[in-house]
Amino acid sequence: MDMKIGVIKGDGIGPEIVDEAMKVLDRIGEVYGHSFSYTQLLMGGASIDVNGVPLTEETLQAAKESDAVLMGSIGGDAKTSPWYQLEPDKRPEAGLLKLRKGLNLFANLRPAVLYKELKGACPLKEEIADRGFDMMIMRELTGGLYFGKRSTEKVDGVLVAKDELTYSEEEIRRIAKRGFDIAMKRRKKVTSVDKANVLDSSRLWRKVVEEVAQDYPEVTLEHMLVDNCAMQLVKDPAQFDVILTENMFGDILSDEASMVTGSIGMLASASLNETKFGLYEPSGGSAPDIAGKGIANPIATILSAAMMLRYSFDLDKEADAVEAAVEKVLQDGYRTIDIMSEGMTQIGTQEMGDRICSCIA
Ligand code: NAD
């Protein structure tokens, strides 16, 4: 298979961690007979320095012409970086918002996996951490409360603020289909999270999700109220496979799920549109405090590349190989500084990439 990958290395640790993910992709290419070609795209601070804006139209177009985009992270230290003296719409993050919008990325995927080798970092009780967990939070990204009409006005001398929560059946259907498709590649269970005991938008959500479920008889569907889901994530996270939910609930639950894994350098993510295209990036930021030191953990970016193999290229076996290689390196006791613990061997960014590559054979 011949794939064209747009690469946004970005700022801070971005270039260091993306280099390792490309190394791993190239290793997969060698072993499984694929070729990945890369087009370097400038975004964020790196683009401001060269082009004066965080994302040019040409770069957006080049991203659209790729089969998928692999990204590091963008942004700098808000207190010291000159990028943050600019107007908000010229700052690094504005490039990312424009990219997401331009690519119509409406589905956000964030896996939360507790590796048994890292369970010491999990803040949950030992008996819960011992059971491990491996879930995928699928969040609708372009609708709901964050994109509704809003206003603040005085009514009878009192300030009143309003935010509108709107979902159409089409918006719900397209994310639900994506959620069930992802579940088919996993353990075939979808937990749809809503607040259907109170909200009309949630009742429509539930109705449409049930309709979509008819087309996926192999997938078990359950509904859960968002307040209960927030509790279950800390009480019994092992019960979840795919959590499918709307924008604001997903925003909150995905952060909660990430935090129970305990390690930011391990958290991959993807944002998908209606085609096979996706933007793949680690959940963490550009970590300016450790940039250029060669100590950043590249695993989240490498696992994001594995998601690209699975969800954009349908290369499931190859994605499994990357994930197994990451696990093997952890089993062998190698750690970057952020996940280091007593008795383990501390290594840097490049060595972590090299060791993961050497476990892919
Ligand atoms: P951050 O995630 O960059 O860093 C938080 C802490 O986690 C730091 O101590 C950092 O050293 C550590 N860390 C993060 N990733 C790591 C890794 N791979 N290996 C080892 N340690 C790691 O969050 P922040 O400091 O709040 O933000 C820094 C910059 O990143 C800001 O400009 C912010 O806007 C930007 N940011 C970008 C994205 C993105 O590109 N999607 C996401 C979040 C934040």
Tab-separated table of C-alpha atoms and ligand atoms in Angstrom:
chain	number	residue	atom	x	y	z
A	1	MET	CA	0.000	0.000	0.000
A	2	ASP	CA	1.220	3.477	-0.936
A	3	MET	CA	0.065	6.256	1.382
A	4	LYS	CA	0.589	10.021	1.356
A	5	ILE	CA	0.920	11.389	4.862
A	6	GLY	CA	0.901	15.094	5.683
A	7	VAL	CA	3.229	15.724	8.622
A	8	ILE	CA	2.871	18.667	10.983
A	9	LYS	CA	5.806	18.490	13.345
A	10	GLY	CA	4.752	21.725	15.037
A	11	ASP	CA	6.460	23.359	17.989
A	12	GLY	CA	8.246	22.447	21.218
A	13	ILE	CA	8.699	18.670	21.486
A	14	GLY	CA	6.611	18.206	18.299
A	15	PRO	CA	9.525	17.610	15.896
A	16	GLU	CA	11.232	15.181	18.309
A	17	ILE	CA	8.195	12.984	18.902
A	18	VAL	CA	6.985	13.039	15.279
A	19	ASP	CA	10.423	11.905	14.033
A	20	GLU	CA	10.091	8.780	16.165
A	21	ALA	CA	6.574	8.067	14.891
A	22	MET	CA	7.799	8.387	11.288
A	23	LYS	CA	10.653	6.013	12.106
A	24	VAL	CA	8.116	3.473	13.367
A	25	LEU	CA	5.911	3.922	10.275
A	26	ASP	CA	8.948	3.371	8.059
A	27	ARG	CA	9.760	0.200	9.984
A	28	ILE	CA	6.181	-1.006	9.427
A	29	GLY	CA	6.594	-0.162	5.736
A	30	GLU	CA	9.787	-2.256	5.550
A	31	VAL	CA	8.379	-5.267	7.373
A	32	TYR	CA	4.917	-5.341	5.791
A	33	GLY	CA	5.754	-3.990	2.327
A	34	HIS	CA	4.055	-0.576	2.355
A	35	SER	CA	5.403	2.785	1.379
A	36	PHE	CA	4.611	5.965	3.242
A	37	SER	CA	5.551	9.274	1.675
A	38	TYR	CA	5.607	12.405	3.813
A	39	THR	CA	4.807	16.013	3.005
A	40	GLN	CA	6.020	18.411	5.679
A	41	LEU	CA	3.388	21.010	6.576
A	42	LEU	CA	3.974	24.096	8.690
A	43	MET	CA	1.432	24.970	11.350
A	44	GLY	CA	1.324	26.813	14.666
A	45	GLY	CA	4.335	28.802	15.824
A	46	ALA	CA	6.565	27.242	13.158
A	47	SER	CA	4.245	28.668	10.487
A	48	ILE	CA	3.974	32.082	12.191
A	49	ASP	CA	7.781	32.362	12.128
A	50	VAL	CA	7.906	31.669	8.381
A	51	ASN	CA	4.556	32.872	7.005
A	52	GLY	CA	3.268	35.290	9.629
A	53	VAL	CA	0.092	33.203	10.097
A	54	PRO	CA	-0.448	29.901	11.931
A	55	LEU	CA	-1.865	28.096	8.864
A	56	THR	CA	-1.796	29.175	5.227
A	57	GLU	CA	-4.460	28.246	2.667
A	58	GLU	CA	-1.782	26.324	0.705
A	59	THR	CA	-0.949	24.221	3.760
A	60	LEU	CA	-4.621	23.514	4.395
A	61	GLN	CA	-4.983	22.451	0.777
A	62	ALA	CA	-1.917	20.196	1.043
A	63	ALA	CA	-3.417	18.618	4.179
A	64	LYS	CA	-6.660	17.966	2.272
A	65	GLU	CA	-4.708	16.242	-0.478
A	66	SER	CA	-3.053	13.821	1.982
A	67	ASP	CA	-4.497	10.431	2.913
A	68	ALA	CA	-4.038	11.356	6.575
A	69	VAL	CA	-2.160	13.878	8.700
A	70	LEU	CA	0.217	13.039	11.530
A	71	MET	CA	0.793	15.886	13.934
A	72	GLY	CA	3.080	16.578	16.898
A	73	SER	CA	1.804	19.522	18.883
A	74	ILE	CA	1.742	23.255	18.503
A	75	GLY	CA	2.146	26.267	20.749
A	76	GLY	CA	4.732	27.685	23.093
A	77	ASP	CA	4.991	29.087	26.562
A	78	ALA	CA	2.131	31.595	26.764
A	79	LYS	CA	4.092	33.808	29.188
A	80	THR	CA	7.351	34.098	27.252
A	81	SER	CA	6.664	33.273	23.591
A	82	PRO	CA	6.235	36.215	21.143
A	83	TRP	CA	3.480	34.188	19.399
A	84	TYR	CA	1.177	35.116	22.287
A	85	GLN	CA	1.673	38.866	21.749
A	86	LEU	CA	-0.339	38.438	18.530
A	87	GLU	CA	-4.112	38.815	18.164
A	88	PRO	CA	-5.922	35.598	19.223
A	89	ASP	CA	-6.761	34.675	15.608
A	90	LYS	CA	-3.045	34.832	14.664
A	91	ARG	CA	-1.785	32.650	17.526
A	92	PRO	CA	-0.631	29.023	17.101
A	93	GLU	CA	-3.908	27.450	18.334
A	94	ALA	CA	-5.903	29.376	15.700
A	95	GLY	CA	-4.108	27.286	13.068
A	96	LEU	CA	-5.341	24.070	14.660
A	97	LEU	CA	-8.941	25.317	14.845
A	98	LYS	CA	-8.784	26.362	11.186
A	99	LEU	CA	-7.332	22.987	10.215
A	100	ARG	CA	-10.017	21.035	12.106
A	101	LYS	CA	-12.747	23.143	10.529
A	102	GLY	CA	-11.230	23.033	7.035
A	103	LEU	CA	-10.986	19.253	7.185
A	104	ASN	CA	-14.494	18.864	8.614
A	105	LEU	CA	-13.267	16.715	11.494
A	106	PHE	CA	-16.395	15.913	13.469
A	107	ALA	CA	-15.387	12.784	15.366
A	108	ASN	CA	-12.750	12.815	18.064
A	109	LEU	CA	-11.289	9.542	19.272
A	110	ARG	CA	-9.321	9.255	22.470
A	111	PRO	CA	-8.221	5.863	23.688
A	112	ALA	CA	-7.605	5.434	27.402
A	113	VAL	CA	-5.556	2.324	28.045
A	114	LEU	CA	-3.994	1.236	31.295
A	115	TYR	CA	-0.886	-0.789	30.515
A	116	LYS	CA	-0.261	-3.295	33.269
A	117	GLU	CA	3.390	-2.210	33.328
A	118	LEU	CA	2.294	1.370	34.192
A	119	LYS	CA	-0.490	0.632	36.596
A	120	GLY	CA	1.518	2.262	39.404
A	121	ALA	CA	0.710	5.628	37.752
A	122	CYS	CA	-3.046	4.933	37.874
A	123	PRO	CA	-4.639	6.959	40.675
A	124	LEU	CA	-7.442	4.390	41.190
A	125	LYS	CA	-7.548	1.737	43.925
A	126	GLU	CA	-5.199	-1.176	43.357
A	127	GLU	CA	-7.955	-3.758	42.838
A	128	ILE	CA	-9.473	-1.592	40.087
A	129	ALA	CA	-6.117	-0.849	38.427
A	130	ASP	CA	-5.283	-4.582	38.582
A	131	ARG	CA	-8.183	-5.327	36.231
A	132	GLY	CA	-6.746	-2.840	33.669
A	133	PHE	CA	-8.859	-1.082	31.043
A	134	ASP	CA	-8.831	-0.318	27.340
A	135	MET	CA	-11.542	2.042	26.141
A	136	MET	CA	-12.114	4.464	23.308
A	137	ILE	CA	-13.947	7.714	23.936
A	138	MET	CA	-15.689	8.878	20.785
A	139	ARG	CA	-16.743	12.504	21.091
A	140	GLU	CA	-18.805	14.569	18.636
A	141	LEU	CA	-16.646	17.590	17.896
A	142	THR	CA	-18.537	20.166	15.859
A	143	GLY	CA	-22.043	20.435	17.343
A	144	GLY	CA	-23.833	20.848	20.652
A	145	LEU	CA	-23.400	23.479	23.302
A	146	TYR	CA	-19.966	24.715	22.207
A	147	PHE	CA	-21.257	25.669	18.757
A	148	GLY	CA	-24.749	26.889	19.675
A	149	LYS	CA	-26.004	30.465	19.798
A	150	ARG	CA	-25.026	32.283	22.965
A	151	SER	CA	-25.965	35.588	24.512
A	152	THR	CA	-25.767	37.586	27.708
A	153	GLU	CA	-28.407	40.252	28.255
A	154	LYS	CA	-30.153	42.125	30.985
A	155	VAL	CA	-33.694	40.964	31.654
A	156	ASP	CA	-35.605	43.081	34.180
A	157	GLY	CA	-32.322	44.560	35.392
A	158	VAL	CA	-30.688	41.133	35.938
A	159	LEU	CA	-27.931	39.693	33.723
A	160	VAL	CA	-29.012	36.465	32.028
A	161	ALA	CA	-26.674	34.260	29.970
A	162	LYS	CA	-27.910	31.690	27.439
A	163	ASP	CA	-26.147	28.856	25.580
A	164	GLU	CA	-28.068	26.786	23.077
A	165	LEU	CA	-27.561	23.013	22.759
A	166	THR	CA	-28.635	21.826	19.312
A	167	TYR	CA	-28.156	18.499	17.524
A	168	SER	CA	-29.715	17.417	14.255
A	169	GLU	CA	-30.418	13.759	13.525
A	170	GLU	CA	-27.837	13.886	10.701
A	171	GLU	CA	-25.128	15.072	13.083
A	172	ILE	CA	-25.975	12.294	15.521
A	173	ARG	CA	-26.249	9.633	12.827
A	174	ARG	CA	-22.832	10.289	11.284
A	175	ILE	CA	-20.981	10.137	14.622
A	176	ALA	CA	-22.988	7.101	15.752
A	177	LYS	CA	-22.057	5.231	12.560
A	178	ARG	CA	-18.414	6.059	13.167
A	179	GLY	CA	-18.738	4.820	16.757
A	180	PHE	CA	-20.221	1.489	15.680
A	181	ASP	CA	-17.592	1.105	12.928
A	182	ILE	CA	-14.857	1.584	15.520
A	183	ALA	CA	-16.558	-0.888	17.885
A	184	MET	CA	-16.535	-3.485	15.072
A	185	LYS	CA	-12.722	-3.214	15.071
A	186	ARG	CA	-12.638	-3.647	18.861
A	187	ARG	CA	-14.638	-5.638	21.434
A	188	LYS	CA	-17.999	-4.792	19.815
A	189	LYS	CA	-19.620	-2.877	22.634
A	190	VAL	CA	-20.922	0.706	22.502
A	191	THR	CA	-21.936	2.667	25.598
A	192	SER	CA	-23.881	5.683	24.391
A	193	VAL	CA	-23.773	8.438	26.997
A	194	ASP	CA	-26.479	11.099	27.284
A	195	LYS	CA	-28.768	12.875	29.724
A	196	ALA	CA	-32.000	11.573	28.221
A	197	ASN	CA	-33.872	11.872	31.531
A	198	VAL	CA	-33.640	15.671	31.168
A	199	LEU	CA	-32.563	16.903	27.728
A	200	ASP	CA	-34.472	16.780	24.436
A	201	SER	CA	-31.185	16.724	22.507
A	202	SER	CA	-30.250	13.588	24.474
A	203	ARG	CA	-33.586	11.920	23.752
A	204	LEU	CA	-33.015	12.482	20.035
A	205	TRP	CA	-29.431	11.246	20.495
A	206	ARG	CA	-30.698	8.011	22.062
A	207	LYS	CA	-33.356	7.467	19.373
A	208	VAL	CA	-30.924	7.940	16.472
A	209	VAL	CA	-28.207	5.804	18.108
A	210	GLU	CA	-30.768	3.010	18.473
A	211	GLU	CA	-31.679	3.303	14.789
A	212	VAL	CA	-28.023	3.122	13.747
A	213	ALA	CA	-27.501	0.109	16.036
A	214	GLN	CA	-29.957	-1.875	13.864
A	215	ASP	CA	-27.284	-1.969	11.149
A	216	TYR	CA	-24.707	-3.430	13.556
A	217	PRO	CA	-26.311	-6.573	15.017
A	218	GLU	CA	-22.943	-7.838	16.284
A	219	VAL	CA	-22.419	-4.786	18.476
A	220	THR	CA	-23.933	-4.647	21.961
A	221	LEU	CA	-25.421	-1.236	22.696
A	222	GLU	CA	-26.075	0.130	26.150
A	223	HIS	CA	-27.176	3.608	27.222
A	224	MET	CA	-25.762	5.360	30.259
A	225	LEU	CA	-26.551	8.713	31.810
A	226	VAL	CA	-23.563	11.018	31.857
A	227	ASP	CA	-23.490	11.427	35.649
A	228	ASN	CA	-23.438	7.666	36.096
A	229	CYS	CA	-20.731	7.342	33.419
A	230	ALA	CA	-18.508	9.818	35.292
A	231	MET	CA	-18.818	7.572	38.365
A	232	GLN	CA	-18.357	4.298	36.490
A	233	LEU	CA	-15.111	5.568	34.930
A	234	VAL	CA	-13.491	5.582	38.348
A	235	LYS	CA	-15.423	2.646	39.830
A	236	ASP	CA	-15.216	0.084	37.047
A	237	PRO	CA	-13.444	1.389	33.912
A	238	ALA	CA	-12.877	-2.167	32.625
A	239	GLN	CA	-16.574	-2.370	31.627
A	240	PHE	CA	-16.114	0.108	28.742
A	241	ASP	CA	-15.147	-0.543	25.141
A	242	VAL	CA	-16.404	2.395	23.006
A	243	ILE	CA	-18.020	5.349	24.792
A	244	LEU	CA	-20.044	7.352	22.268
A	245	THR	CA	-21.131	10.802	23.308
A	246	GLU	CA	-21.851	14.411	22.372
A	247	ASN	CA	-19.414	17.301	22.465
A	248	MET	CA	-19.497	18.662	26.009
A	249	PHE	CA	-20.005	15.321	27.761
A	250	GLY	CA	-17.132	13.932	25.667
A	251	ASP	CA	-14.889	16.850	26.531
A	252	ILE	CA	-15.282	16.164	30.237
A	253	LEU	CA	-15.354	12.353	30.150
A	254	SER	CA	-12.319	12.047	27.845
A	255	ASP	CA	-10.223	14.130	30.226
A	256	GLU	CA	-11.432	12.048	33.154
A	257	ALA	CA	-10.609	8.811	31.315
A	258	SER	CA	-7.159	10.126	30.332
A	259	MET	CA	-6.332	11.075	33.864
A	260	VAL	CA	-7.127	7.653	35.263
A	261	THR	CA	-4.377	6.237	33.036
A	262	GLY	CA	-1.968	8.556	34.876
A	263	SER	CA	0.498	9.280	32.050
A	264	ILE	CA	0.109	12.113	29.518
A	265	GLY	CA	2.997	10.950	27.327
A	266	MET	CA	1.021	7.770	26.498
A	267	LEU	CA	-2.250	9.306	25.274
A	268	ALA	CA	-2.971	9.091	21.559
A	269	SER	CA	-5.843	10.744	19.708
A	270	ALA	CA	-7.493	11.021	16.311
A	271	SER	CA	-10.048	13.271	14.671
A	272	LEU	CA	-11.968	11.885	11.708
A	273	ASN	CA	-14.268	13.186	9.006
A	274	GLU	CA	-16.785	11.363	6.831
A	275	THR	CA	-14.117	9.815	4.622
A	276	LYS	CA	-11.208	7.638	5.694
A	277	PHE	CA	-9.170	10.784	6.337
A	278	GLY	CA	-8.003	11.551	9.875
A	279	LEU	CA	-5.756	13.873	11.852
A	280	TYR	CA	-3.654	11.912	14.339
A	281	GLU	CA	-1.904	13.572	17.263
A	282	PRO	CA	-0.887	12.973	20.869
A	283	SER	CA	-3.287	14.387	23.464
A	284	GLY	CA	-0.548	16.323	25.246
A	285	GLY	CA	0.785	19.732	24.271
A	286	SER	CA	4.143	20.951	22.978
A	287	ALA	CA	5.786	20.725	26.431
A	288	PRO	CA	8.092	23.757	25.965
A	289	ASP	CA	9.643	23.001	29.378
A	290	ILE	CA	11.383	19.900	27.995
A	291	ALA	CA	11.679	20.759	24.272
A	292	GLY	CA	15.056	20.069	22.650
A	293	LYS	CA	16.305	17.955	25.551
A	294	GLY	CA	15.695	14.595	23.891
A	295	ILE	CA	13.695	13.320	26.865
A	296	ALA	CA	10.065	13.627	25.671
A	297	ASN	CA	8.001	10.466	25.532
A	298	PRO	CA	7.217	9.685	21.866
A	299	ILE	CA	4.800	6.818	22.665
A	300	ALA	CA	1.559	8.871	22.402
A	301	THR	CA	2.582	9.972	18.907
A	302	ILE	CA	3.640	6.457	17.942
A	303	LEU	CA	0.286	5.114	19.184
A	304	SER	CA	-1.448	7.895	17.212
A	305	ALA	CA	0.386	6.629	14.118
A	306	ALA	CA	-0.931	3.141	14.956
A	307	MET	CA	-4.451	4.602	15.008
A	308	MET	CA	-3.757	6.075	11.561
A	309	LEU	CA	-2.811	2.622	10.289
A	310	ARG	CA	-6.004	1.159	11.724
A	311	TYR	CA	-8.630	3.811	11.026
A	312	SER	CA	-7.414	5.607	7.880
A	313	PHE	CA	-5.580	2.778	6.113
A	314	ASP	CA	-7.403	-0.300	7.465
A	315	LEU	CA	-4.030	-1.871	8.308
A	316	ASP	CA	-5.185	-3.576	11.495
A	317	LYS	CA	-2.400	-6.160	11.651
A	318	GLU	CA	0.226	-3.437	11.301
A	319	ALA	CA	-1.470	-1.310	13.985
A	320	ASP	CA	-1.501	-4.354	16.296
A	321	ALA	CA	2.236	-4.797	15.641
A	322	VAL	CA	3.002	-1.214	16.718
A	323	GLU	CA	0.894	-1.533	19.866
A	324	ALA	CA	2.495	-4.878	20.734
A	325	ALA	CA	5.976	-3.373	20.216
A	326	VAL	CA	5.163	-0.525	22.622
A	327	GLU	CA	3.975	-3.026	25.192
A	328	LYS	CA	7.088	-5.192	24.746
A	329	VAL	CA	9.425	-2.233	25.344
A	330	LEU	CA	7.488	-1.382	28.512
A	331	GLN	CA	7.641	-5.039	29.612
A	332	ASP	CA	11.406	-4.983	29.052
A	333	GLY	CA	11.579	-2.176	31.609
A	334	TYR	CA	12.425	0.840	29.406
A	335	ARG	CA	10.869	4.165	30.351
A	336	THR	CA	11.134	7.806	29.368
A	337	ILE	CA	11.452	10.251	32.243
A	338	ASP	CA	7.698	10.969	32.550
A	339	ILE	CA	6.810	7.307	33.195
A	340	MET	CA	10.006	6.336	35.020
A	341	SER	CA	9.723	4.261	38.176
A	342	GLU	CA	12.118	2.475	40.489
A	343	GLY	CA	13.997	-0.467	39.015
A	344	MET	CA	13.324	0.551	35.391
A	345	THR	CA	15.842	1.801	32.818
A	346	GLN	CA	15.506	5.434	31.802
A	347	ILE	CA	15.981	6.193	28.106
A	348	GLY	CA	15.494	9.222	25.835
A	349	THR	CA	13.136	9.979	22.976
A	350	GLN	CA	15.221	8.492	20.159
A	351	GLU	CA	16.153	5.335	22.012
A	352	MET	CA	12.485	4.740	22.802
A	353	GLY	CA	11.691	5.036	19.066
A	354	ASP	CA	14.580	2.723	18.159
A	355	ARG	CA	13.572	0.099	20.704
A	356	ILE	CA	9.963	0.108	19.508
A	357	CYS	CA	11.186	-0.296	15.904
A	358	SER	CA	13.393	-3.221	16.842
A	359	CYS	CA	10.382	-5.028	18.349
A	360	ILE	CA	8.583	-4.890	14.970
A	361	ALA	CA	9.761	-7.859	12.964
B	1	NAD	P1	1.669	20.125	27.890
B	1	NAD	O1	0.857	18.914	27.633
B	1	NAD	O2	2.528	20.603	26.784
B	1	NAD	O3	2.605	19.869	29.161
B	1	NAD	C1	2.114	19.522	30.462
B	1	NAD	C2	3.187	18.737	31.217
B	1	NAD	O4	3.281	17.421	30.643
B	1	NAD	C3	4.579	19.357	31.100
B	1	NAD	O5	5.272	19.192	32.301
B	1	NAD	C4	5.253	18.546	30.000
B	1	NAD	O6	6.646	18.487	30.127
B	1	NAD	C5	4.595	17.170	30.181
B	1	NAD	N1	4.498	16.446	28.894
B	1	NAD	C6	3.608	16.657	27.889
B	1	NAD	N2	3.837	15.810	26.868
B	1	NAD	C7	4.898	15.058	27.239
B	1	NAD	C8	5.636	14.015	26.617
B	1	NAD	N3	5.315	13.565	25.399
B	1	NAD	N4	6.668	13.472	27.275
B	1	NAD	C9	7.004	13.882	28.508
B	1	NAD	N5	6.348	14.860	29.159
B	1	NAD	C10	5.316	15.446	28.534
B	1	NAD	O7	0.650	21.266	28.362
B	1	NAD	P2	0.880	22.825	28.612
B	1	NAD	O8	2.219	23.048	29.254
B	1	NAD	O9	-0.337	23.288	29.257
B	1	NAD	O10	0.933	23.450	27.141
B	1	NAD	C11	2.133	23.767	26.436
B	1	NAD	C12	1.761	24.277	25.055
B	1	NAD	O11	1.117	23.237	24.315
B	1	NAD	C13	0.768	25.455	25.086
B	1	NAD	O12	1.150	26.365	24.081
B	1	NAD	C14	-0.562	24.803	24.735
B	1	NAD	O13	-1.453	25.716	24.107
B	1	NAD	C15	-0.098	23.753	23.750
B	1	NAD	N6	-1.035	22.628	23.553
B	1	NAD	C16	-1.135	22.162	22.281
B	1	NAD	C17	-1.962	21.082	22.010
B	1	NAD	C18	-2.058	20.576	20.603
B	1	NAD	O14	-1.158	20.843	19.827
B	1	NAD	N7	-3.091	19.861	20.243
B	1	NAD	C19	-2.672	20.465	23.054
B	1	NAD	C20	-2.522	20.950	24.369
B	1	NAD	C21	-1.690	22.036	24.609
